[in-house]
Coordinates of C-alpha atoms in Angstrom, one line a residue:
X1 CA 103.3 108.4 32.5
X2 CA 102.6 108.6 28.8
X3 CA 104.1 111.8 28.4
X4 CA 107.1 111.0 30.1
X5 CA 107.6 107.5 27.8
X6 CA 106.9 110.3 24.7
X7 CA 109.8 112.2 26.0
X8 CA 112.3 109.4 26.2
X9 CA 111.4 108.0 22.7
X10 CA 112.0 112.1 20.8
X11 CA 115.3 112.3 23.3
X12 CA 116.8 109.0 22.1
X13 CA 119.3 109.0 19.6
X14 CA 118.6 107.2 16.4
X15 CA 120.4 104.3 15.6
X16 CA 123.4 104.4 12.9
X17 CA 122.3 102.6 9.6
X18 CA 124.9 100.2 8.5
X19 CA 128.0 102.1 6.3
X20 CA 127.5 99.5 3.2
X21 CA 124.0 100.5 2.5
X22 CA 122.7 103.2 0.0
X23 CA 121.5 106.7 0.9
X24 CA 118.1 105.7 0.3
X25 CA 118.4 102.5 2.1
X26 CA 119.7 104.0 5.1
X27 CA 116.8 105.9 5.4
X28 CA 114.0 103.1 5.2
X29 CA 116.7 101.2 8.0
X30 CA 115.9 104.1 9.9
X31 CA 112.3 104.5 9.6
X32 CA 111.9 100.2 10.3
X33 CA 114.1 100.9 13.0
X34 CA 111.8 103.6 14.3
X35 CA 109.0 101.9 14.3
X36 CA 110.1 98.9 15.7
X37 CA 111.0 101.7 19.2
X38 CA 107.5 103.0 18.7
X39 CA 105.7 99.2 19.0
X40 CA 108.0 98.7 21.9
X41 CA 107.1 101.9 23.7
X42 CA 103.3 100.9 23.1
X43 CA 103.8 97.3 24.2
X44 CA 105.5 98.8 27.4
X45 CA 102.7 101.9 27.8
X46 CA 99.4 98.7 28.0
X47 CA 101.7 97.1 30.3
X48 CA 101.6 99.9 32.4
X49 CA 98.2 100.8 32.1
X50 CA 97.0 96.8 32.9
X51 CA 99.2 97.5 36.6
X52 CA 97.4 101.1 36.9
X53 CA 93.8 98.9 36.6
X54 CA 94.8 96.3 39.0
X55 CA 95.6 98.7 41.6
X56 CA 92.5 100.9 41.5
X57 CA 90.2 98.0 41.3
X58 CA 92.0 96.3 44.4
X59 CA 91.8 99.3 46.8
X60 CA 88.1 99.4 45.7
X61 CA 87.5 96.2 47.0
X62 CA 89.7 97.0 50.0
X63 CA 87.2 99.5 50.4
X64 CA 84.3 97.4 50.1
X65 CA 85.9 94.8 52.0
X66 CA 86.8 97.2 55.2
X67 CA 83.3 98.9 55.4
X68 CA 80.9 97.9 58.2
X69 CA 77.3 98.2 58.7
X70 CA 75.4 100.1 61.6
X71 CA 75.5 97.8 64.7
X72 CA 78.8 96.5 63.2
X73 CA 77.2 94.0 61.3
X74 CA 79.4 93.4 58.1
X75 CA 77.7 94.4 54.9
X76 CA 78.4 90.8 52.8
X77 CA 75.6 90.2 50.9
X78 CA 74.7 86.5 51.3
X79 CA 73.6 83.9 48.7
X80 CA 70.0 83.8 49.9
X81 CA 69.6 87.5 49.5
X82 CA 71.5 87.6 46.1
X83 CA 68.9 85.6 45.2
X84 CA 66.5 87.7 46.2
X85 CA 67.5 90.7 44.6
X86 CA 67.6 88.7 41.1
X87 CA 63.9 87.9 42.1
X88 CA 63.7 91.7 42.4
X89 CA 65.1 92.6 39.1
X90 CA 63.0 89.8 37.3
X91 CA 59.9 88.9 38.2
X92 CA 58.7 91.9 40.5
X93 CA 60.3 94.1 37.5
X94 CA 58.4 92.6 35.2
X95 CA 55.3 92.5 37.1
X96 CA 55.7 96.4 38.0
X97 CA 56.0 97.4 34.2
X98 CA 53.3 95.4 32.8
X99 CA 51.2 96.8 35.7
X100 CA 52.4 100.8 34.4
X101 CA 51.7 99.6 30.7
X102 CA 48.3 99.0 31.9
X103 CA 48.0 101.9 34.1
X104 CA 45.9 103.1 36.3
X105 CA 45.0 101.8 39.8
X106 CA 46.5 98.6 38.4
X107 CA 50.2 100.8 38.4
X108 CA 49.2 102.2 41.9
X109 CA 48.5 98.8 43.4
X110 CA 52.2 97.4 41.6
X111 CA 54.1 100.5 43.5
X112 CA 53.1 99.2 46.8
X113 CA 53.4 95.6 46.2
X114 CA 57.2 96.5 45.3
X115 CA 57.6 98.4 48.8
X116 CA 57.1 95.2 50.3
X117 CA 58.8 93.0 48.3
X118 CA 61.8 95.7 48.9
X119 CA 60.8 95.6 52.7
X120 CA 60.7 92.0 52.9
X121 CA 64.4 92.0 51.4
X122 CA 65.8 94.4 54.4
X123 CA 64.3 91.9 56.9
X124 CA 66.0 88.8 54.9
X125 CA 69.4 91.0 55.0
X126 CA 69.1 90.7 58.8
X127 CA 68.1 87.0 58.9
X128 CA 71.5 86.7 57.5
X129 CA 73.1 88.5 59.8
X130 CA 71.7 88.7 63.2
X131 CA 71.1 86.0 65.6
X132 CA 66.8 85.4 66.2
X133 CA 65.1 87.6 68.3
X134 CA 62.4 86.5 71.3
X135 CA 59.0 86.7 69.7
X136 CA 57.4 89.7 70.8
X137 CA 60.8 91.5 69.5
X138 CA 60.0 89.7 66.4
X139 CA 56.3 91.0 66.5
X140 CA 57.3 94.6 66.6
X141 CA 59.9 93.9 63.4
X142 CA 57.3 92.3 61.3
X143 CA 55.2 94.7 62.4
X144 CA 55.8 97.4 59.3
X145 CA 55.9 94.4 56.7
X146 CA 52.2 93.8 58.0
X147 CA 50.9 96.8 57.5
X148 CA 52.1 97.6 54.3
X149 CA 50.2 94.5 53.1
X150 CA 47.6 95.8 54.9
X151 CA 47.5 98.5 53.3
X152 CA 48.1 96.5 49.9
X153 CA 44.3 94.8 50.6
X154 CA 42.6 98.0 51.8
X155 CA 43.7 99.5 48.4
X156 CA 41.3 96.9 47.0
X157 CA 38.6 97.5 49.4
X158 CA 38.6 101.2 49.1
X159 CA 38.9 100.6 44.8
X160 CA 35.7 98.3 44.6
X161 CA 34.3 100.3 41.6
X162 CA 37.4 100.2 39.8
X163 CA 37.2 98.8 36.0
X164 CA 40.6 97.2 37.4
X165 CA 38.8 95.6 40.4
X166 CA 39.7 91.8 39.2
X167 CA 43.4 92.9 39.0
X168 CA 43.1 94.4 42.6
X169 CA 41.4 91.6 44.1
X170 CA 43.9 89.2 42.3
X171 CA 46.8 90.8 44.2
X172 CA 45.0 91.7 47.7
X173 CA 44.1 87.6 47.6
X174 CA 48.0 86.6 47.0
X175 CA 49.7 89.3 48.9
X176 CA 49.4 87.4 52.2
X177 CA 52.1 85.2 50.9
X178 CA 55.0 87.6 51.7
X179 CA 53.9 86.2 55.1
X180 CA 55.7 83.1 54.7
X181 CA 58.6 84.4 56.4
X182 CA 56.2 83.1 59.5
X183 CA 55.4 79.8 58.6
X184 CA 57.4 76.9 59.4
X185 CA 58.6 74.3 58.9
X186 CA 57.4 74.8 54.8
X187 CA 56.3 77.7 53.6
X188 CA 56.4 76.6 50.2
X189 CA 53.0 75.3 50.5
X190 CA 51.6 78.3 51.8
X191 CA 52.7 80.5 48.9
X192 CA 51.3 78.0 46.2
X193 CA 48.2 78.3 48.3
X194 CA 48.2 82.1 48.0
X195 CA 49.0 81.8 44.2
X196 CA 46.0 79.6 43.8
X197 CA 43.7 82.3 45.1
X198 CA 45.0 84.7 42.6
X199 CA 44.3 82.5 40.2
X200 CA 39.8 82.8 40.4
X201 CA 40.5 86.3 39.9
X202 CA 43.4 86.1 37.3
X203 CA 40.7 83.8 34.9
X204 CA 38.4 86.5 35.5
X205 CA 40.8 88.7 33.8
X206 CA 41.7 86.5 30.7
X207 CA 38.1 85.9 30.5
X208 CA 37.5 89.6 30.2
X209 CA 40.4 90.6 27.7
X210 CA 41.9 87.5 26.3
X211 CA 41.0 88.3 23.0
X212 CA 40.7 92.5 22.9
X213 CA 43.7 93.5 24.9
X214 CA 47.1 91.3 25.4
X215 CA 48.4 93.9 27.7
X216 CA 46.2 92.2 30.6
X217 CA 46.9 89.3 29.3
X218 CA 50.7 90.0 29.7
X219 CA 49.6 91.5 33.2
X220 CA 48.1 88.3 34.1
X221 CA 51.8 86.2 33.1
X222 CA 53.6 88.1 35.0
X223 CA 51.4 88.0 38.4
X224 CA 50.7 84.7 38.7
X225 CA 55.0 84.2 37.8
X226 CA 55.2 86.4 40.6
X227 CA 54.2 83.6 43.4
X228 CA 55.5 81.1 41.2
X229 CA 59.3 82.8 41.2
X230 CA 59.3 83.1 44.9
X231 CA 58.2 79.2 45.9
X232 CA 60.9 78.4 43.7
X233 CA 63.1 80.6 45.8
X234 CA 61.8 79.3 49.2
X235 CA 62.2 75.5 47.8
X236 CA 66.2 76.6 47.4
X237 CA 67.2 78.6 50.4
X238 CA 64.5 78.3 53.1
X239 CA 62.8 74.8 52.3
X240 CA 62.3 74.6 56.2
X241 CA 61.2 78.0 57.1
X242 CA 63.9 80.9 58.0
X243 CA 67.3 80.0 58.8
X244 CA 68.7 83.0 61.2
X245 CA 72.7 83.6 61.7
X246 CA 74.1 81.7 64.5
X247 CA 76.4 84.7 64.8
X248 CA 76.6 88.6 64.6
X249 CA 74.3 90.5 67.4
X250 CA 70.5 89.3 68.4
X251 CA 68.4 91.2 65.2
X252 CA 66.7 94.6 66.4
X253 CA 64.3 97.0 65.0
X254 CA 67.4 99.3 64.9
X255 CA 69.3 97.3 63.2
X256 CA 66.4 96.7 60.6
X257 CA 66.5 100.1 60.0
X258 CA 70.2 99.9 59.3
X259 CA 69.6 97.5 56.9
X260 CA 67.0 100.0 54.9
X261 CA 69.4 102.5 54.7
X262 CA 68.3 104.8 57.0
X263 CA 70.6 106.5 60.3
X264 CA 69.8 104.3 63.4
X265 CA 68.1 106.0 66.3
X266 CA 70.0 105.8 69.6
X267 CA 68.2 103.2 71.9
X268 CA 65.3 104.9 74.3
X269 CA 66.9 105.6 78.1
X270 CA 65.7 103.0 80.3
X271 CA 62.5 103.0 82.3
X272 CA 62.3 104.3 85.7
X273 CA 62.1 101.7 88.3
X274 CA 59.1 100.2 89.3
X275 CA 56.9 101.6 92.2
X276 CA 55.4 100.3 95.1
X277 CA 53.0 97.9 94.5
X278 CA 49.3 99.5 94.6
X279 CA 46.8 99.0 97.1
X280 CA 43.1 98.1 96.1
X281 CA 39.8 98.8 98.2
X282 CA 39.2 97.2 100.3
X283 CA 42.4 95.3 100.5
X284 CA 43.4 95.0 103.9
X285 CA 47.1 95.3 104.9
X286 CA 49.3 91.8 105.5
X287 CA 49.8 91.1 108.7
X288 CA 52.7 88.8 110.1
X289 CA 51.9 85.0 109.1
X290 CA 53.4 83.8 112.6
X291 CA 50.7 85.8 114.4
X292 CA 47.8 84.7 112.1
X293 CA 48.8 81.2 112.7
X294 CA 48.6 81.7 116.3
X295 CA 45.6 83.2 116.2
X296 CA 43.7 80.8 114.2
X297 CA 44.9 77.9 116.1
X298 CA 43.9 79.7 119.6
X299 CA 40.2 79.7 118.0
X300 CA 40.1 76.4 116.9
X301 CA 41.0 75.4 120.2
X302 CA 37.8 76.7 122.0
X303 CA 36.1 73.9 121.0
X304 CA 32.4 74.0 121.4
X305 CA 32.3 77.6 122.6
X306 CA 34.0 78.7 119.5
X307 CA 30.2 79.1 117.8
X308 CA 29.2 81.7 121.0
X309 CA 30.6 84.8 118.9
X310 CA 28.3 84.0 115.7
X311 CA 25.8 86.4 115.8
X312 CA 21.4 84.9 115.4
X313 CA 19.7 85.5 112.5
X314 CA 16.4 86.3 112.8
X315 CA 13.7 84.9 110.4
X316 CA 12.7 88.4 108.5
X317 CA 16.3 88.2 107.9
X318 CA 16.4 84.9 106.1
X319 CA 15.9 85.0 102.1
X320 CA 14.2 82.0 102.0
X321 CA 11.7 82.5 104.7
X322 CA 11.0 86.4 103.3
X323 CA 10.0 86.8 99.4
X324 CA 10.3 90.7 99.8
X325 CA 14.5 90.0 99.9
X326 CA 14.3 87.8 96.7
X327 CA 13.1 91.1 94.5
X328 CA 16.1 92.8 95.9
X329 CA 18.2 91.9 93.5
X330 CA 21.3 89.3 93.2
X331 CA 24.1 88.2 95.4
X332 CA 26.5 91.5 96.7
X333 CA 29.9 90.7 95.6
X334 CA 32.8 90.6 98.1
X335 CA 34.5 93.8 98.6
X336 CA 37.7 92.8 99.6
X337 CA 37.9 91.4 95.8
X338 CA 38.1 93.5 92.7
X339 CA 36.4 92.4 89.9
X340 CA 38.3 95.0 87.4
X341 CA 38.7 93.4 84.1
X342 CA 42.0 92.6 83.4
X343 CA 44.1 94.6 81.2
X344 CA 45.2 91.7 79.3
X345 CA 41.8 90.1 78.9
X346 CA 41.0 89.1 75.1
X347 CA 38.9 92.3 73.6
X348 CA 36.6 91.6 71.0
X349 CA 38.0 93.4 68.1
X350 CA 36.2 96.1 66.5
X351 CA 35.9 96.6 62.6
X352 CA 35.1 100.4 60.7
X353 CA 31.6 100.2 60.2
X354 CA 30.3 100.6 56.1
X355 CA 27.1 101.9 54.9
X356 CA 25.0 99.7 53.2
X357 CA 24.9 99.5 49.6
X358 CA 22.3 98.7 47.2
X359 CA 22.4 100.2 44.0
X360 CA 22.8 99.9 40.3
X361 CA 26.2 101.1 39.1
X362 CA 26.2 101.1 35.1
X363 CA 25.6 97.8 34.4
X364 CA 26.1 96.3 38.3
X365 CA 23.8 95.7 40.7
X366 CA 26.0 96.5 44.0
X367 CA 24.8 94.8 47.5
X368 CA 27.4 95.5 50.4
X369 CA 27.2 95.5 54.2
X370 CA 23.8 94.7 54.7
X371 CA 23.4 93.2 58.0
X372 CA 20.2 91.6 59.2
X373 CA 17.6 93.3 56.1
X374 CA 15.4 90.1 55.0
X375 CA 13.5 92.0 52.5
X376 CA 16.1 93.2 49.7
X377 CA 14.8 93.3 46.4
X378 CA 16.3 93.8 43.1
X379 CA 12.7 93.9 40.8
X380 CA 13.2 94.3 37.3
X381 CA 17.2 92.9 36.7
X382 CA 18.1 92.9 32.9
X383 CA 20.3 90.6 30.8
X384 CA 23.2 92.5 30.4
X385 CA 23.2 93.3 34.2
X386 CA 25.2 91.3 37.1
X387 CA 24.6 91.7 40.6
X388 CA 27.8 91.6 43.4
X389 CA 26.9 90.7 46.9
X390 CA 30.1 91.6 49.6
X391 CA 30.2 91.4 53.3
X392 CA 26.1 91.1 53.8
X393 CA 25.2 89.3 56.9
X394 CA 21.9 87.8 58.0
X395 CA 20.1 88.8 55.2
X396 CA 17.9 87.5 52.3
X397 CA 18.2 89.1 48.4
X398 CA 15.7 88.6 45.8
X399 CA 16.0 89.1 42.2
X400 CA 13.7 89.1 40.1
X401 CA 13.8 88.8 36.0
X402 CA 16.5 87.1 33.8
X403 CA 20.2 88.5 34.7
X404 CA 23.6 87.8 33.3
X405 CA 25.5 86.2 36.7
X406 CA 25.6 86.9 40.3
X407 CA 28.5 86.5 42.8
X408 CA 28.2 86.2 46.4
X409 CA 31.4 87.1 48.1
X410 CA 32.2 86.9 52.1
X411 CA 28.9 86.5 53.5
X412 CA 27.7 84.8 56.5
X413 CA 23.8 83.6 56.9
X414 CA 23.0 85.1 53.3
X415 CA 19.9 83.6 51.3
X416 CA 19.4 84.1 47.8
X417 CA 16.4 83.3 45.7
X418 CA 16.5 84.4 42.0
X419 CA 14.0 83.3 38.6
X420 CA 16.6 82.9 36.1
X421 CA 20.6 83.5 35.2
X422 CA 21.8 83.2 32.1
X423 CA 25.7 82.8 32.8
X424 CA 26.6 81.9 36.7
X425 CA 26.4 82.1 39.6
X426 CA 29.6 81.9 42.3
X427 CA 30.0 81.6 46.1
X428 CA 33.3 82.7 47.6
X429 CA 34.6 83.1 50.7
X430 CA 31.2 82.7 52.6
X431 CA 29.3 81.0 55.2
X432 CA 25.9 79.5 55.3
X433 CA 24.3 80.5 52.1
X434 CA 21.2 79.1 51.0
X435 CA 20.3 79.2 47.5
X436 CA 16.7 78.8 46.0
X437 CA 16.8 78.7 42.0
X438 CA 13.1 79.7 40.7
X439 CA 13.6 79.2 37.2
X440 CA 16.7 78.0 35.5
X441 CA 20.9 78.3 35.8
X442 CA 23.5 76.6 34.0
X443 CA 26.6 77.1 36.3
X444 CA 26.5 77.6 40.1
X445 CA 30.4 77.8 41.5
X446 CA 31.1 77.2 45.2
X447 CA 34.5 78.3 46.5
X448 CA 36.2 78.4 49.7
X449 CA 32.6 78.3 51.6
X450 CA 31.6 76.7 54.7
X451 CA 27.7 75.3 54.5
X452 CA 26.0 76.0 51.0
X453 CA 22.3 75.0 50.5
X454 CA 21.0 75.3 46.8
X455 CA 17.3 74.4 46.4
X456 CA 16.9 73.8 42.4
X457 CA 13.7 74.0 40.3
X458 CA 12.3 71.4 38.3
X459 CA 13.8 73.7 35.2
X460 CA 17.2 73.9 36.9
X461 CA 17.9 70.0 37.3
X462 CA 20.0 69.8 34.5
X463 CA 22.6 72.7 36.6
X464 CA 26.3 71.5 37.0
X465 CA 27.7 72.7 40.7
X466 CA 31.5 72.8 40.9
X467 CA 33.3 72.9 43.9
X468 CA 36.6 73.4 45.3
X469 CA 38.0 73.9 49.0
X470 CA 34.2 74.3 50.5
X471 CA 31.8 71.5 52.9
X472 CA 28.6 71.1 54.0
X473 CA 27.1 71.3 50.5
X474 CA 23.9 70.2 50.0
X475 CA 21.9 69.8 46.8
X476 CA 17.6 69.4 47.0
X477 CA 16.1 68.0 44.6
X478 CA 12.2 68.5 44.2
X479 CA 10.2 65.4 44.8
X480 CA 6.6 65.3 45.0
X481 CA 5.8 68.9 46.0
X482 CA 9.1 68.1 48.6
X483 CA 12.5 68.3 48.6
X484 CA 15.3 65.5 48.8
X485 CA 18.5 66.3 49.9
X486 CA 21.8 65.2 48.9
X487 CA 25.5 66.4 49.9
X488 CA 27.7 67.1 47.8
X489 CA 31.4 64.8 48.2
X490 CA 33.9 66.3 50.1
X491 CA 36.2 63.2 50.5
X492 CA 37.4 61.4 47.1
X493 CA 39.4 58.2 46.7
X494 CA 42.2 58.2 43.8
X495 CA 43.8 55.4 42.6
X496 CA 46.2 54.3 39.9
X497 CA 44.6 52.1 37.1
X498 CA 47.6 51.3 35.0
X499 CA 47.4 54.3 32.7
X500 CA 46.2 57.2 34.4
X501 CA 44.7 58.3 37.7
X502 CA 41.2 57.6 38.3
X503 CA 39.6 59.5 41.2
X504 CA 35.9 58.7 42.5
X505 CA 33.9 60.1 45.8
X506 CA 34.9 58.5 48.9
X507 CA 32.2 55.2 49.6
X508 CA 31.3 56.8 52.8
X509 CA 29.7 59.8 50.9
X510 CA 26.4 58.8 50.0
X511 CA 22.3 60.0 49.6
X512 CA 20.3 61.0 52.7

């Protein structure tokens, strides 16, 4: 096109300059005159070009418009997921780098959180455009999204001796809040929930490198915005839970791979019909009812002589007339019933089995997965050391010497008797834990726990206990070579005073 409008403009004759005018002013006529065709011929060629656009960028969007998605489901994106993918780009983004500045099994740990974030988005693609499913379809396409967070947590589990291990444990804690695709009718409150459990570890981080490092500080921004980011993006589209299309086809594990990209299988041939059903031992076959019937109403009718067929039983025979048939053992079951277990009877899940641990790793004492040992003893703990207690069951620790903190972390039936800490000591995630404090503590922090008994010293009285989302705390006091107990509040009253809130334990909490 251009060349052709150069063409026309060096083929055109040039105009004839006015007779009355000069030599030389006949020539700057013509040059004017020139230029005036050239602007012209430019004005024309961006009018052109502005058409040439338009065109090309409609039959794009005709393209776009015209394409179709496998299952036929159309491809427009809608708000709730556009949404989501700005949610991608900004606060998983930023999460993932600041997690690569760092490094590490930190960087490790972001790559698969970003998997399921990217996961979760496919499935909320499919929300939007496929009617629900019945719920054990839905099982099977939640299924993947569950193991990868799955997998998220046993990252942490298998990473315990990391130097990132608070970073780790902060994620494992939170991921379950991808899971509030499940929870209705708000699953808002369930991701702050989540977010909140980050948070003990998160602290544990600034606490560490607040004032050495303000990459984990950065880190620590960015995760916690994470959680944040997304309940503000469940208040807007899915205050109520998940709001499936009332359209398009019923949402399939096929068409969730469809939505990932990926070439959709062709659907499994159909199973073969169903046998006859099986006969059991002992399991006589049915007869016809009408004939039964008969015949049980053709015995009743004997009357008195109905008993003559029951055979006598002899004393010797009797198990309460002869001891030597009492040693023989219980009742025989019937035959003609089986007592097979049934397939779909609840199981009682198995978990991989650990070694138990007790060792000093640099400056850690490490106690894990000791189950029913009353006698553990850690004898000559130092001041810069700290001792970490996970998953031990039924069993008692002792520590002797002055040590730096200790943390008890999901255990059931644990006791703990130490002389002295010089920083704190924490309960999480556990269950009936008893506490005896020898010598003296400043701090003792209960968290998420279920029954906590701390006996304190005479030195130790002046210990502040802190609390959060735990019961059945109970503080002794000595008292004349005994102890006196008194629970800790779990129920508070909060009331408005005029100029701030003023919150006080509930009256029915009192001593015992």
């Amino acid at each position: 096109l251009l060349l052709l409008l150069l063409r026309r403009f060096l083929q055109s004759p040039e105009a004839e300059a006015p007779a009355s005018l000069s030599r030389g002013s006949r020539t700057v006529w013509r040059g004017r005159s020139r230029m005036a065709e050239m602007a012209g011929l430019l004005e024309r060629l961006e009018k052109a070009v502005t058409r040439l656009e338009s065109v090309v960028v409609d039959s794009c969007r005709a393209g776009l418009t015209d394409s179709v998605a496998v299952n036929g489901v159309s491809e427009g994106v809608a708000p709730c997921v556009e949404a989501f993918d700005l949610l991608l780009k900004g606060a998983v983004a930023e999460y993932v780098k600041n997690s690569k500045i760092i490094g590490g099994d930190t960087e490790i740990h972001a790559e698969l959180v970003q998997i399921a974030f990217q996961m979760q988005r496919a499935f909320l693609m499919l929300v939007s455009q496929c009617q629900e499913p019945q719920e054990a379809d839905l099982v099977v396409l939640l299924k993947p999204m569950s193991d990868k967070i799955q997998e998220i947590q046993t990252f942490r589990e298998k990473n315990r001796g990391s130097k990132l291990f608070n970073h780790l444990s902060a994620i494992s804690e939170s991921i379950p809040a991808l899971g509030w695709i499940t929870v209705s009718p708000k699953p808002g409150p369930y991701v702050k929930e989540m977010n909140d459990a980050a948070t003990f570890y998160t602290n544990r981080v600034l606490k560490d490198y607040k004032n050495t490092d303000a990459r984990h500080v950065e880190w620590v921004k960015s995760c916690l915005n994470l959680w944040t980011e997304l309940q503000a993006y469940i208040k807007e589209f899915h205050t109520a839970g998940l709001s499936w299309s009332k359209t398009g086809p019923v949402a399939s594990s096929s068409a969730l791979s469809g939505r990932r990209g990926g070439p959709s299988c062709p659907p499994p041939p159909p199973p073969p019909p169903p046998g006859p059903p099986p006969i059991f031992d002992g399991e006589a076959p049915k007869e016809d009812p009408s004939k039964a019937r008969s015949a049980l109403f053709a015995q009743l009718n004997q009357g008195e002589a109905i008993t003559k067929g029951l055979r006598h039983v002899s004393d010797d025979q009797k198990t309460h007339k002869n001891p030597k048939l009492r040693g023989q053992g219980g009742p025989v079951r019937s035959p003609t019933k089986s007592h097979t277990p049934s397939p779909t009877s609840p199981q009682t899940p198995t978990y991989p089995s650990y070694s138990p641990i007790l060792e000093l790793e640099g400056k850690k004492w490490k106690v894990e997965y000791q189950e029913g040992v009353n006698d553990l003893v850690i004898s000559q703990a130092e001041l810069k050391q700290v001792a970490y207690v996970f998953k031990c069951n039924k069993s008692t620790l002792q520590i002797k010497g002055k040590i730096n903190s200790i943390i008890i972390d999901n255990c059931k039936k644990f006791g703990l008797v130490f002389d002295n800490v010089v920083g704190i000591v924490e309960v999480i995630n556990s269950k009936d834990i008893q506490i005896q404090v020898m010598g003296r503590v400043p701090t003792i922090s209960i968290n998420k726990t279920d029954g906590c008994h701390i006996y304190l010293s005479e030195e130790a009285l002046d210990c502040e206990i802190v609390s959060a989302k735990s019961s059945e705390m109970n503080i002794l006091i000595p008292k004349d070579g005994d102890y006196r107990e008194f629970p800790v509040p779990e129920q508070f009253k909060t009331v408005w005073d005029g100029s701030k809130l003023v919150t006080e334990p509930a009256e029915m909490m009192g001593t015992v």
